[in-house]
XYZ file of C-alpha atoms in Angstrom:
697
model
C 0.000 0.000 0.000
C 1.540 3.345 -1.020
C 1.366 6.635 0.831
C -1.569 7.938 -1.183
C -3.596 4.810 -0.450
C -2.713 4.950 3.243
C -3.903 8.543 3.481
C -6.992 7.737 1.443
C -7.870 4.855 3.722
C -7.329 7.057 6.728
C -9.836 9.582 5.397
C -12.686 7.074 5.178
C -13.985 8.081 8.584
C -12.877 11.699 8.748
C -16.324 12.685 9.971
C -15.381 11.489 13.460
C -13.403 13.757 15.737
C -10.793 12.638 18.189
C -10.666 14.430 21.539
C -7.946 14.373 24.088
C -7.643 15.900 27.500
C -4.880 18.395 28.025
C -2.266 16.124 29.578
C 1.374 15.529 28.925
C 2.623 12.311 27.377
C 5.283 10.784 29.560
C 7.743 8.161 28.296
C 6.753 5.604 30.876
C 3.047 6.229 30.679
C 2.081 6.028 27.032
C -1.553 6.689 26.391
C -3.572 4.205 24.355
C -7.212 4.132 23.264
C -9.616 2.028 25.256
C -13.327 1.213 25.292
C -15.361 4.222 24.249
C -18.779 2.901 25.210
C -20.592 3.981 28.314
C -20.855 7.264 30.123
C -17.846 9.415 30.420
C -16.430 8.244 27.179
C -16.078 11.774 25.935
C -15.275 15.069 27.561
C -17.954 17.470 28.668
C -19.106 19.775 25.941
C -18.083 17.420 23.160
C -20.791 17.125 20.565
C -19.607 13.910 18.898
C -20.742 10.872 20.908
C -18.614 8.512 18.818
C -15.406 10.318 19.663
C -12.631 8.142 21.028
C -11.356 8.656 24.529
C -7.841 7.859 25.638
C -6.845 6.556 29.049
C -3.481 6.220 30.707
C -1.822 2.847 31.116
C 0.662 3.017 33.937
C 2.694 -0.059 33.010
C 3.676 -0.717 29.397
C 4.461 -4.348 30.195
C 0.721 -4.996 30.494
C 0.237 -4.104 26.852
C 0.930 -6.140 23.770
C 3.220 -4.916 20.987
C 1.494 -5.514 17.680
C 2.111 -5.672 13.964
C -0.566 -5.463 11.319
C -1.243 -6.166 7.642
C -2.225 -3.999 4.672
C -4.306 -1.540 6.559
C -2.168 1.501 6.876
C 1.256 2.448 8.046
C 4.061 2.179 5.538
C 4.622 -0.736 3.182
C 7.861 -2.632 3.544
C 7.713 -4.138 0.049
C 5.769 -7.245 0.997
C 2.236 -7.842 -0.105
C 0.859 -8.701 3.293
C 2.888 -6.937 5.901
C 2.977 -3.338 6.942
C 5.588 -2.012 9.275
C 4.205 -0.867 12.603
C 4.398 2.885 13.021
C 5.501 4.182 16.413
C 2.656 5.775 18.254
C 2.864 9.556 18.205
C 2.395 11.419 21.409
C -1.141 12.777 21.421
C -0.632 14.970 24.420
C 0.367 18.590 24.491
C 2.465 19.568 21.499
C 6.028 20.527 22.443
C 6.513 24.212 21.779
C 9.590 23.670 19.601
C 7.756 21.455 17.113
C 5.540 22.817 14.373
C 2.332 21.201 13.276
C 2.788 18.495 10.691
C 0.077 20.190 8.679
C 1.652 23.611 8.814
C 2.360 23.706 5.089
C -0.885 22.041 4.015
C -3.876 23.740 2.484
C -6.326 24.809 5.167
C -10.036 25.338 5.203
C -10.695 29.063 5.536
C -13.561 28.559 7.968
C -12.130 25.982 10.364
C -8.417 26.591 9.778
C -8.043 22.834 9.579
C -6.335 20.825 6.826
C -8.495 20.311 3.777
C -9.440 16.758 2.813
C -7.762 16.940 -0.604
C -4.573 18.030 1.108
C -4.675 15.054 3.471
C -5.333 12.607 0.649
C -2.291 13.809 -1.279
C 0.155 14.143 1.583
C 3.204 11.950 2.059
C 3.765 9.705 5.019
C 4.314 11.731 8.156
C 7.824 11.504 9.541
C 8.067 8.960 12.292
C 8.741 10.081 15.818
C 11.890 8.779 17.410
C 10.650 8.528 20.956
C 11.260 4.769 20.886
C 7.668 3.751 21.606
C 5.839 1.083 19.653
C 2.172 0.861 18.822
C 0.494 -0.982 21.678
C -3.079 -1.936 22.316
C -4.813 -4.425 24.617
C -6.931 -7.222 23.160
C -10.030 -5.845 24.847
C -9.711 -2.486 23.079
C -13.193 -1.609 21.773
C -13.869 0.206 18.529
C -16.728 2.613 17.882
C -19.569 1.661 15.540
C -19.115 2.045 11.763
C -15.322 1.733 11.888
C -14.235 0.497 8.467
C -11.956 -2.532 8.258
C -9.590 -2.995 5.324
C -8.139 -6.352 4.269
C -8.129 -9.437 6.426
C -5.740 -8.838 9.320
C -6.846 -9.622 12.823
C -5.501 -6.222 13.830
C -7.129 -4.301 11.010
C -9.182 -2.290 13.429
C -6.188 -1.268 15.475
C -4.374 -0.289 12.291
C -7.316 1.860 11.339
C -7.159 3.627 14.664
C -3.471 4.233 14.131
C -4.158 5.819 10.740
C -6.621 8.152 12.399
C -4.087 9.146 15.009
C -1.446 9.782 12.336
C -3.780 12.031 10.371
C -4.905 14.163 13.282
C -3.492 17.558 14.088
C -2.928 19.132 17.458
C -4.659 22.449 17.971
C -3.643 25.366 20.076
C -5.677 24.063 23.025
C -3.849 20.738 22.929
C -6.818 18.879 21.416
C -6.461 16.465 18.522
C -8.888 16.819 15.670
C -9.552 15.702 12.115
C -11.264 17.605 9.289
C -15.011 17.626 9.522
C -15.576 15.868 6.248
C -13.624 14.251 3.432
C -14.386 12.395 0.239
C -15.252 8.789 0.888
C -13.054 6.195 -0.793
C -13.451 2.441 -0.689
C -10.210 0.465 -0.747
C -11.386 -3.110 -0.749
C -13.090 -2.922 2.621
C -14.151 -6.223 4.059
C -16.786 -4.696 6.317
C -17.175 -2.382 9.244
C -17.819 -2.527 12.948
C -21.601 -2.363 13.236
C -21.549 -2.158 17.010
C -18.873 -1.593 19.570
C -16.457 -4.524 19.168
C -13.159 -5.506 20.715
C -10.084 -6.575 18.788
C -10.497 -10.121 20.021
C -14.095 -10.275 18.829
C -13.099 -8.934 15.420
C -10.356 -11.522 15.180
C -12.746 -14.362 15.970
C -15.304 -13.067 13.467
C -13.070 -12.512 10.447
C -10.260 -15.042 10.878
C -9.966 -18.782 10.930
C -6.983 -20.846 11.896
C -5.068 -22.028 8.850
C -2.569 -24.423 10.367
C -2.717 -26.577 13.430
C -0.510 -29.405 14.595
C 0.932 -31.955 12.187
C -1.663 -34.544 13.188
C -4.528 -32.052 12.784
C -3.325 -30.996 9.334
C -2.806 -34.613 8.340
C -6.321 -35.585 9.410
C -7.880 -32.569 7.691
C -5.501 -32.824 4.693
C -5.662 -29.050 4.400
C -4.227 -27.615 1.204
C -0.795 -26.074 1.399
C 0.098 -27.701 4.716
C 3.161 -29.880 5.219
C 1.269 -33.232 5.221
C -0.581 -32.172 2.093
C 2.646 -31.168 0.329
C 4.341 -34.433 1.290
C 1.581 -36.591 -0.167
C 1.187 -34.494 -3.313
C 4.975 -34.351 -3.792
C 5.271 -38.140 -3.601
C 2.436 -38.659 -6.075
C 3.702 -36.052 -8.538
C 7.278 -37.323 -8.222
C 6.186 -40.880 -8.983
C 3.954 -39.858 -11.890
C 6.594 -37.639 -13.459
C 9.276 -40.289 -12.899
C 7.247 -42.835 -14.834
C 6.435 -40.326 -17.583
C 10.104 -39.355 -17.913
C 11.119 -43.013 -18.044
C 8.683 -43.791 -20.858
C 9.806 -40.739 -22.825
C 13.499 -41.495 -22.303
C 13.171 -45.180 -23.164
C 11.345 -44.459 -26.398
C 13.846 -41.764 -27.371
C 16.915 -43.936 -26.741
C 15.414 -46.814 -28.706
C 14.608 -44.626 -31.701
C 18.009 -42.899 -31.624
C 19.788 -46.235 -31.842
C 17.416 -47.297 -34.597
C 17.874 -44.199 -36.778
C 21.583 -43.511 -36.358
C 23.032 -46.968 -35.701
C 20.853 -49.818 -36.894
C 19.217 -48.421 -40.025
C 22.528 -47.282 -41.592
C 23.747 -50.856 -41.254
C 20.651 -52.183 -42.992
C 20.367 -49.585 -45.733
C 23.736 -47.929 -46.354
C 26.616 -50.201 -45.393
C 27.640 -52.639 -48.115
C 25.059 -51.058 -50.418
C 26.190 -47.470 -51.010
C 29.651 -46.341 -52.064
C 31.668 -45.078 -49.113
C 31.889 -41.514 -50.426
C 28.061 -41.390 -50.455
C 27.626 -42.505 -46.865
C 27.406 -38.874 -45.779
C 24.095 -38.591 -47.643
C 22.473 -40.511 -44.825
C 22.536 -37.289 -42.797
C 20.254 -35.276 -45.130
C 18.084 -38.318 -45.846
C 17.357 -39.001 -42.181
C 17.125 -35.339 -41.186
C 14.725 -34.233 -43.939
C 12.519 -37.294 -43.512
C 12.152 -36.876 -39.781
C 11.759 -33.105 -40.154
C 8.784 -33.625 -42.443
C 7.307 -35.988 -39.849
C 7.789 -33.325 -37.198
C 6.057 -30.665 -39.315
C 3.152 -32.978 -40.077
C 2.705 -33.835 -36.404
C 2.497 -30.140 -35.553
C 0.073 -29.499 -38.409
C -2.310 -32.346 -37.559
C -1.947 -32.764 -33.790
C -1.812 -29.087 -32.901
C 0.601 -26.671 -31.285
C 2.889 -28.445 -28.781
C 4.211 -25.229 -27.238
C 7.753 -24.617 -26.107
C 9.647 -23.518 -23.006
C 8.494 -19.907 -23.338
C 4.863 -21.006 -23.577
C 5.238 -23.240 -20.526
C 6.584 -20.303 -18.531
C 3.710 -18.130 -19.727
C 1.190 -20.722 -18.541
C 2.890 -20.863 -15.143
C 2.557 -17.108 -14.681
C -0.965 -16.698 -16.020
C -2.794 -19.910 -15.098
C -0.529 -21.750 -12.699
C -0.611 -24.896 -14.851
C -0.252 -26.111 -18.424
C -3.100 -27.830 -20.236
C -2.809 -31.532 -20.958
C -3.902 -31.049 -24.579
C -0.300 -30.066 -25.379
C 1.189 -33.338 -24.139
C 0.593 -35.589 -27.168
C 1.708 -32.976 -29.732
C 4.835 -32.287 -27.658
C 5.761 -35.958 -27.430
C 5.621 -36.480 -31.189
C 7.106 -33.133 -32.219
C 10.027 -33.321 -29.794
C 10.815 -36.957 -30.563
C 10.951 -36.260 -34.293
C 13.012 -33.107 -33.700
C 15.662 -34.870 -31.641
C 15.769 -37.869 -33.975
C 16.323 -35.505 -36.919
C 19.573 -34.313 -35.329
C 18.393 -30.784 -34.534
C 20.404 -28.939 -31.900
C 17.664 -29.180 -29.320
C 17.371 -31.614 -26.435
C 14.700 -33.439 -24.438
C 14.934 -31.224 -21.347
C 12.313 -28.643 -22.411
C 9.819 -31.258 -23.694
C 10.126 -33.154 -20.418
C 9.514 -29.923 -18.517
C 6.367 -29.223 -20.540
C 5.047 -32.787 -20.300
C 5.688 -33.147 -16.574
C 4.305 -29.665 -15.882
C 1.057 -30.625 -17.597
C 0.998 -33.978 -15.781
C 1.561 -32.350 -12.385
C -1.119 -29.750 -13.062
C -3.532 -32.510 -13.984
C -2.774 -34.430 -10.787
C -3.258 -31.287 -8.721
C -6.536 -30.193 -10.293
C -8.176 -33.545 -11.060
C -6.847 -35.966 -8.482
C -6.456 -33.664 -5.478
C -9.176 -31.215 -6.599
C -7.088 -28.109 -6.012
C -8.475 -24.773 -7.169
C -6.167 -22.287 -5.443
C -3.958 -20.938 -8.209
C -0.877 -20.576 -6.045
C -1.212 -24.141 -4.757
C -1.683 -25.489 -8.285
C 1.323 -23.462 -9.419
C 3.385 -25.021 -6.647
C 2.386 -28.494 -7.786
C 3.224 -27.596 -11.381
C 6.660 -26.487 -10.262
C 7.015 -29.845 -8.542
C 6.472 -31.574 -11.876
C 8.932 -29.320 -13.696
C 11.533 -29.821 -10.973
C 11.062 -33.565 -11.126
C 11.550 -33.634 -14.889
C 14.788 -31.659 -14.844
C 16.151 -33.381 -11.746
C 15.552 -36.769 -13.321
C 16.991 -35.829 -16.706
C 20.111 -34.059 -15.413
C 20.614 -36.518 -12.595
C 21.198 -33.506 -10.330
C 18.254 -33.174 -7.906
C 19.198 -29.799 -6.465
C 20.336 -28.193 -9.718
C 17.380 -29.504 -11.700
C 14.848 -28.334 -9.116
C 16.418 -24.886 -8.941
C 16.386 -24.640 -12.729
C 12.628 -25.176 -12.838
C 12.078 -22.260 -10.450
C 14.728 -19.907 -11.825
C 13.752 -20.212 -15.467
C 10.360 -18.649 -14.762
C 11.929 -15.288 -13.884
C 14.387 -12.910 -15.484
C 16.577 -12.199 -12.524
C 17.078 -14.711 -9.774
C 14.866 -17.139 -7.920
C 11.512 -15.447 -7.306
C 9.210 -18.379 -6.527
C 11.272 -19.121 -3.447
C 8.318 -20.260 -1.346
C 7.975 -23.365 -3.523
C 11.644 -24.327 -3.335
C 11.524 -26.964 -0.600
C 8.524 -28.815 -2.013
C 10.013 -28.728 -5.519
C 13.301 -30.208 -4.324
C 11.397 -32.911 -2.473
C 9.392 -33.826 -5.583
C 12.621 -33.753 -7.607
C 14.249 -36.244 -5.264
C 11.272 -38.585 -5.539
C 11.272 -38.299 -9.327
C 15.006 -39.018 -9.526
C 14.569 -42.194 -7.482
C 11.722 -43.433 -9.673
C 13.220 -42.476 -13.045
C 16.782 -43.609 -12.419
C 15.657 -46.858 -10.817
C 13.409 -47.751 -13.735
C 16.026 -46.742 -16.325
C 18.911 -48.400 -14.482
C 20.953 -45.195 -14.577
C 23.296 -44.299 -11.701
C 23.857 -40.820 -10.338
C 27.368 -39.681 -11.113
C 29.872 -37.915 -13.287
C 29.263 -38.185 -17.036
C 32.008 -35.863 -18.326
C 35.689 -36.585 -17.729
C 37.289 -33.410 -19.054
C 40.759 -34.101 -17.659
C 42.375 -37.337 -16.437
C 42.576 -35.959 -12.888
C 40.007 -33.938 -11.028
C 40.647 -30.534 -9.504
C 41.470 -30.929 -5.813
C 42.034 -27.274 -4.974
C 41.987 -23.886 -6.683
C 43.445 -20.483 -6.007
C 41.115 -17.616 -5.071
C 42.142 -15.857 -8.267
C 40.355 -18.613 -10.179
C 37.091 -16.902 -9.257
C 38.226 -13.785 -11.100
C 39.212 -15.907 -14.088
C 35.768 -17.504 -14.053
C 34.110 -14.086 -13.926
C 36.115 -12.912 -16.952
C 35.208 -16.056 -18.916
C 31.563 -15.605 -17.943
C 31.655 -12.088 -19.341
C 33.013 -13.453 -22.632
C 30.221 -16.020 -22.657
C 27.640 -13.287 -22.102
C 29.067 -11.353 -25.060
C 28.850 -14.405 -27.305
C 25.273 -15.029 -26.169
C 24.372 -11.403 -26.882
C 25.731 -11.677 -30.430
C 23.887 -14.931 -30.957
C 20.590 -13.494 -29.680
C 20.814 -10.573 -32.115
C 21.546 -12.922 -35.004
C 18.696 -15.188 -33.992
C 16.117 -12.398 -33.923
C 17.195 -11.356 -37.409
C 16.827 -14.937 -38.571
C 13.345 -15.037 -37.034
C 12.521 -11.831 -38.903
C 13.562 -13.581 -42.109
C 11.220 -16.496 -41.417
C 8.473 -14.028 -40.516
C 9.036 -12.087 -43.724
C 8.559 -15.314 -45.657
C 5.186 -15.808 -43.948
C 6.207 -19.001 -42.151
C 5.464 -17.935 -38.569
C 1.679 -18.243 -38.548
C -0.152 -19.063 -35.336
C -2.232 -21.796 -36.965
C 0.893 -23.723 -38.086
C -0.423 -23.867 -41.638
C 3.135 -23.630 -42.952
C 4.671 -25.908 -40.329
C 6.204 -28.235 -42.933
C 7.783 -25.525 -45.175
C 9.085 -23.770 -42.106
C 10.746 -26.841 -40.681
C 12.207 -27.799 -44.045
C 13.848 -24.387 -44.302
C 15.295 -24.829 -40.845
C 16.423 -28.337 -41.762
C 18.460 -26.927 -44.646
C 20.610 -24.992 -42.185
C 20.878 -27.957 -39.791
C 21.884 -30.378 -42.563
C 24.478 -28.145 -44.208
C 26.142 -27.354 -40.898
C 25.921 -30.974 -39.753
C 27.521 -32.376 -42.895
C 30.425 -29.940 -42.604
C 30.811 -30.053 -38.799
C 29.212 -33.282 -37.507
C 29.876 -32.304 -33.865
C 26.987 -29.848 -34.157
C 24.388 -32.586 -34.686
C 22.177 -33.694 -31.797
C 21.585 -31.868 -28.533
C 25.051 -32.089 -27.016
C 24.741 -33.978 -23.723
C 27.265 -36.606 -24.761
C 28.908 -34.454 -27.414
C 30.059 -32.106 -24.637
C 32.549 -34.674 -23.390
C 33.900 -35.275 -26.892
C 34.376 -31.546 -27.516
C 35.795 -30.707 -24.071
C 38.441 -33.416 -24.328
C 39.276 -32.733 -28.014
C 38.425 -36.339 -28.750
C 38.107 -37.536 -32.368
C 34.722 -37.258 -34.072
C 34.507 -41.040 -34.255
C 33.323 -41.010 -30.627
C 30.186 -39.013 -31.434
C 27.237 -41.177 -30.305
C 24.253 -39.749 -32.219
C 25.470 -39.133 -35.767
C 26.515 -41.326 -38.678
C 28.826 -41.084 -40.436
C 30.844 -39.292 -37.761
C 33.418 -37.965 -40.226
C 30.892 -35.815 -42.068
C 31.732 -34.454 -45.483
C 35.214 -33.071 -44.736
C 36.417 -35.138 -41.791
C 36.292 -32.116 -39.468
C 38.140 -32.432 -36.134
C 38.195 -29.951 -33.231
C 41.943 -30.089 -32.659
C 43.070 -26.479 -33.043
C 42.166 -22.930 -32.044
C 40.620 -22.191 -35.423
C 38.578 -25.393 -35.524
C 37.303 -24.918 -31.979
C 36.082 -21.434 -32.846
C 34.452 -22.759 -36.028
C 32.774 -25.514 -34.028
C 31.481 -23.077 -31.416
C 29.968 -20.658 -33.918
C 28.544 -23.468 -36.065
C 26.859 -24.969 -33.020
C 25.225 -21.622 -32.258
C 24.063 -21.363 -35.882
C 22.601 -24.854 -35.683
C 20.696 -23.914 -32.518
C 19.292 -20.816 -34.204
C 18.129 -22.696 -37.319
C 16.589 -25.404 -35.107
C 14.567 -22.897 -33.089
C 13.584 -20.769 -36.094
C 12.618 -23.858 -38.061
C 10.018 -24.851 -35.508
C 11.747 -27.896 -34.021
C 10.686 -28.599 -30.455
C 13.261 -29.131 -27.740
C 15.508 -27.493 -25.188
C 18.693 -25.541 -25.785
C 20.422 -26.045 -22.423
C 22.809 -28.815 -23.472
C 23.333 -27.296 -26.939
C 24.611 -24.108 -25.309
C 26.775 -26.215 -23.007
C 28.358 -27.843 -26.072
C 29.002 -24.486 -27.720
C 30.561 -23.221 -24.500
C 32.837 -26.258 -24.380
C 34.150 -25.435 -27.865
C 34.848 -21.808 -26.994
C 36.420 -22.843 -23.696
C 38.838 -25.177 -25.450
C 39.692 -22.356 -27.851
C 40.678 -20.240 -24.830
C 43.002 -23.024 -23.692
C 44.904 -22.702 -26.979
C 45.325 -18.979 -26.313
C 46.233 -19.437 -22.626
C 47.962 -22.825 -22.296
C 48.090 -22.599 -18.493
C 44.313 -22.225 -18.230
C 42.573 -25.296 -16.850
C 40.307 -26.948 -19.475
C 37.796 -27.660 -16.709
C 37.524 -24.005 -15.691
C 37.530 -22.784 -19.289
C 34.833 -25.115 -20.622
C 32.489 -25.033 -17.630
C 32.686 -21.271 -17.147
C 32.161 -20.511 -20.836
C 29.227 -22.914 -20.959
C 27.729 -21.250 -17.881
C 28.216 -17.759 -19.304
C 26.343 -18.559 -22.515
C 23.532 -20.560 -20.947
C 22.831 -18.134 -18.093
C 22.662 -15.213 -20.512
C 19.829 -16.986 -22.345
C 17.977 -18.930 -19.632
C 18.635 -16.605 -16.606
C 19.405 -19.598 -14.348
C 22.624 -18.674 -12.551
C 22.397 -21.005 -9.553
C 20.991 -24.045 -11.339
C 23.388 -23.878 -14.280
C 26.401 -23.729 -11.982
C 25.258 -26.694 -9.925
C 24.383 -28.814 -12.955
C 27.699 -28.204 -14.719
C 29.789 -28.900 -11.633
C 27.739 -32.009 -10.815
C 27.889 -33.550 -14.289
C 31.616 -32.824 -14.588
C 32.310 -34.114 -11.077
C 34.290 -30.957 -10.301
C 33.069 -29.522 -7.023
C 36.097 -27.266 -6.563
C 35.402 -25.619 -9.904
C 32.026 -24.489 -8.568
C 33.158 -21.077 -7.196
C 34.563 -20.073 -10.572
C 31.483 -21.365 -12.405
C 29.181 -19.436 -10.076
C 31.226 -16.303 -10.696
C 30.852 -16.792 -14.440
C 27.103 -17.331 -14.081
C 26.489 -14.298 -11.878
C 28.587 -11.987 -14.063
C 26.729 -13.200 -17.146
C 23.398 -12.636 -15.401
C 24.342 -9.074 -14.517
C 25.796 -8.307 -17.942
C 22.657 -9.406 -19.802
C 20.068 -8.369 -17.239
C 18.402 -5.899 -19.616
C 18.360 -8.094 -22.732
C 16.127 -11.081 -21.890
C 15.830 -13.738 -24.573
C 12.766 -15.619 -23.286
C 10.099 -12.927 -23.395
C 7.622 -14.765 -21.169
C 10.024 -14.569 -18.224
C 8.448 -11.962 -15.956
C 8.873 -10.585 -12.484
C 6.252 -11.754 -10.044
C 3.445 -9.238 -9.805
C 3.332 -9.437 -6.018
C 6.984 -8.450 -5.617
C 7.423 -6.421 -8.786
C 6.860 -3.166 -6.872
C 9.533 -3.851 -4.303
C 12.044 -4.951 -6.944
C 11.614 -2.335 -9.640
C 9.876 0.660 -8.093
C 10.162 2.750 -4.983
C 8.405 5.667 -3.426
C 9.704 9.045 -4.465
C 10.056 10.003 -0.831
C 11.855 7.229 1.000
C 11.495 6.882 4.781
C 14.776 7.294 6.599
C 16.203 5.236 9.416
C 16.436 7.180 12.663
C 19.348 5.894 14.698
C 18.682 5.902 18.407
C 21.294 4.274 20.622
C 19.952 3.441 24.100
C 22.240 3.430 27.128
C 24.030 0.162 27.776
C 22.858 0.013 31.375
C 20.171 1.701 33.365
C 17.343 1.181 30.862
C 14.052 0.859 32.700
C 11.806 0.121 29.735
C 11.995 -1.890 26.541
C 12.656 0.291 23.510
C 11.595 -0.563 19.978
C 12.757 1.178 16.864
C 11.015 2.098 13.620
C 11.112 -0.717 11.097
C 13.505 -0.359 8.195
C 11.701 -0.229 4.871
């Protein structure tokens, strides 16, 4: 709530007048409002029977220090908390202090502040007397007091707004303007009769959480028992789904690139024509991919999945079948896109279905949490890194850092369950898959962090150049009329993209496929014959990444292949493809600086490129270090990731990545007049009362 809204809310009941006897406000005897009903509740001669009286409480320890929500005071950037404002002294005004309304427009007749002046004023400076807002639970409120929001202390907050907006006259009496424009700010009701704070709390609030056994018996949504059960179910479902997808993909990859060449090409075609198997397989499977999109419908992509998370909290299941077919054909065709994004989309839709249909959840934030569980499970299972994969699912939804932090623990839990199910069914261990050097790094110098930061900056620059090229390539496809929403030209579009993929793949075969296993071949400068998902591995020219020039060629060709794959309408993820490109550029750096560790160079360059595109600094660092088995390279990789995130913070590639609406204000905006911290140092000894300080905003 901003200052204007606070003042507006405070003016809702400006027709009531506060009265105060002419008494001094002593530090040890702060005066608080109490029950106004009954005789003697207002001073003699007062014409307003609903005026609030104030009594003296001799011992502050009998009172309760309070905080309140969204009803006034000053916002601290959170959606549901408002910093308590120290209670101003409502006694006689000290002669050295001027009225807070001295410079405000005044009514000519009453010499009091005009309503429009109050509604436009800034937050009044906080007093530094060290007192906090206190009120007993049996404090009664007058009839017709408006309540804003849902806090149990809404009424007390309203009273505090009234006290903040009152002025102190020459006779020492507090008063408000006679009348002001009425504004409604989402009021939830008003006090019809004299009510106490405790009664208001019992009327408008219900207990959300109880003990573990109570929550387990009630199975209340969002509670720990509920999250445990839902996490186990979603983890198991997504683990089985990922296993089926992975098993089918591995079988078809072996069939297309290992078995079928033996049946069709070997011993039948001349050896110099073996390379034609690449365009034959790629164009055939590309046509199948385009036809599946045309007939089965739009499968979506990573950007669309993120958009669904922000807007709906889940992804519809009608995208699952099109995504399975389109992504399988795309990967089989050798496009530079991997199965990570399709698994994210499929498991997100599956988790949303389980949440909404099985557990009957309707709360959008709860459904979104369950969807994140499915996404985290998919990535954790595929990468084999439970923590890194779960973090990736949460980070990729935002442009700068982890914003859905409240779902982190449940997502990691679901990711662990999914890893157990998927890896057990597939018979895959958890461990290192890349052996970049014969020996692992056992220790590093602190200066390695600076080296990693510099490499990350280079990676961010390469990613920036690639992003600009890619948008120009997309403009070319758009100019040709191939980017229609109805996918009418899905086949021509994908064939045009396949032309770029095939030409690059025949010249530089290391660019084919998504790069998970190709990363190890590139990072170790191994011969092309070890490439697992391409045949023939020599390509047209027998290209080998064994020099500075060839490593640079490989890196740029891999980026070109990624761009043609995305522009052509293939479906898949570009995480591992960017890793492979980063490995090529990292090995090129090792030729320039022979003393540079290949592990640091390849991992940091891969992190710099990928973070610049996906905005996942923490997850990318953890995944790279985990898959390479190099834990002591992690500080340098994190430095590369963070520097890349900062360097490209204003040039997001995935347009659907947005800041959360509930924290967007606190991240990207601020009030023009910022409250200041008033330092007040109490004596070390001799303090006779507890002192509280204004909250820092």
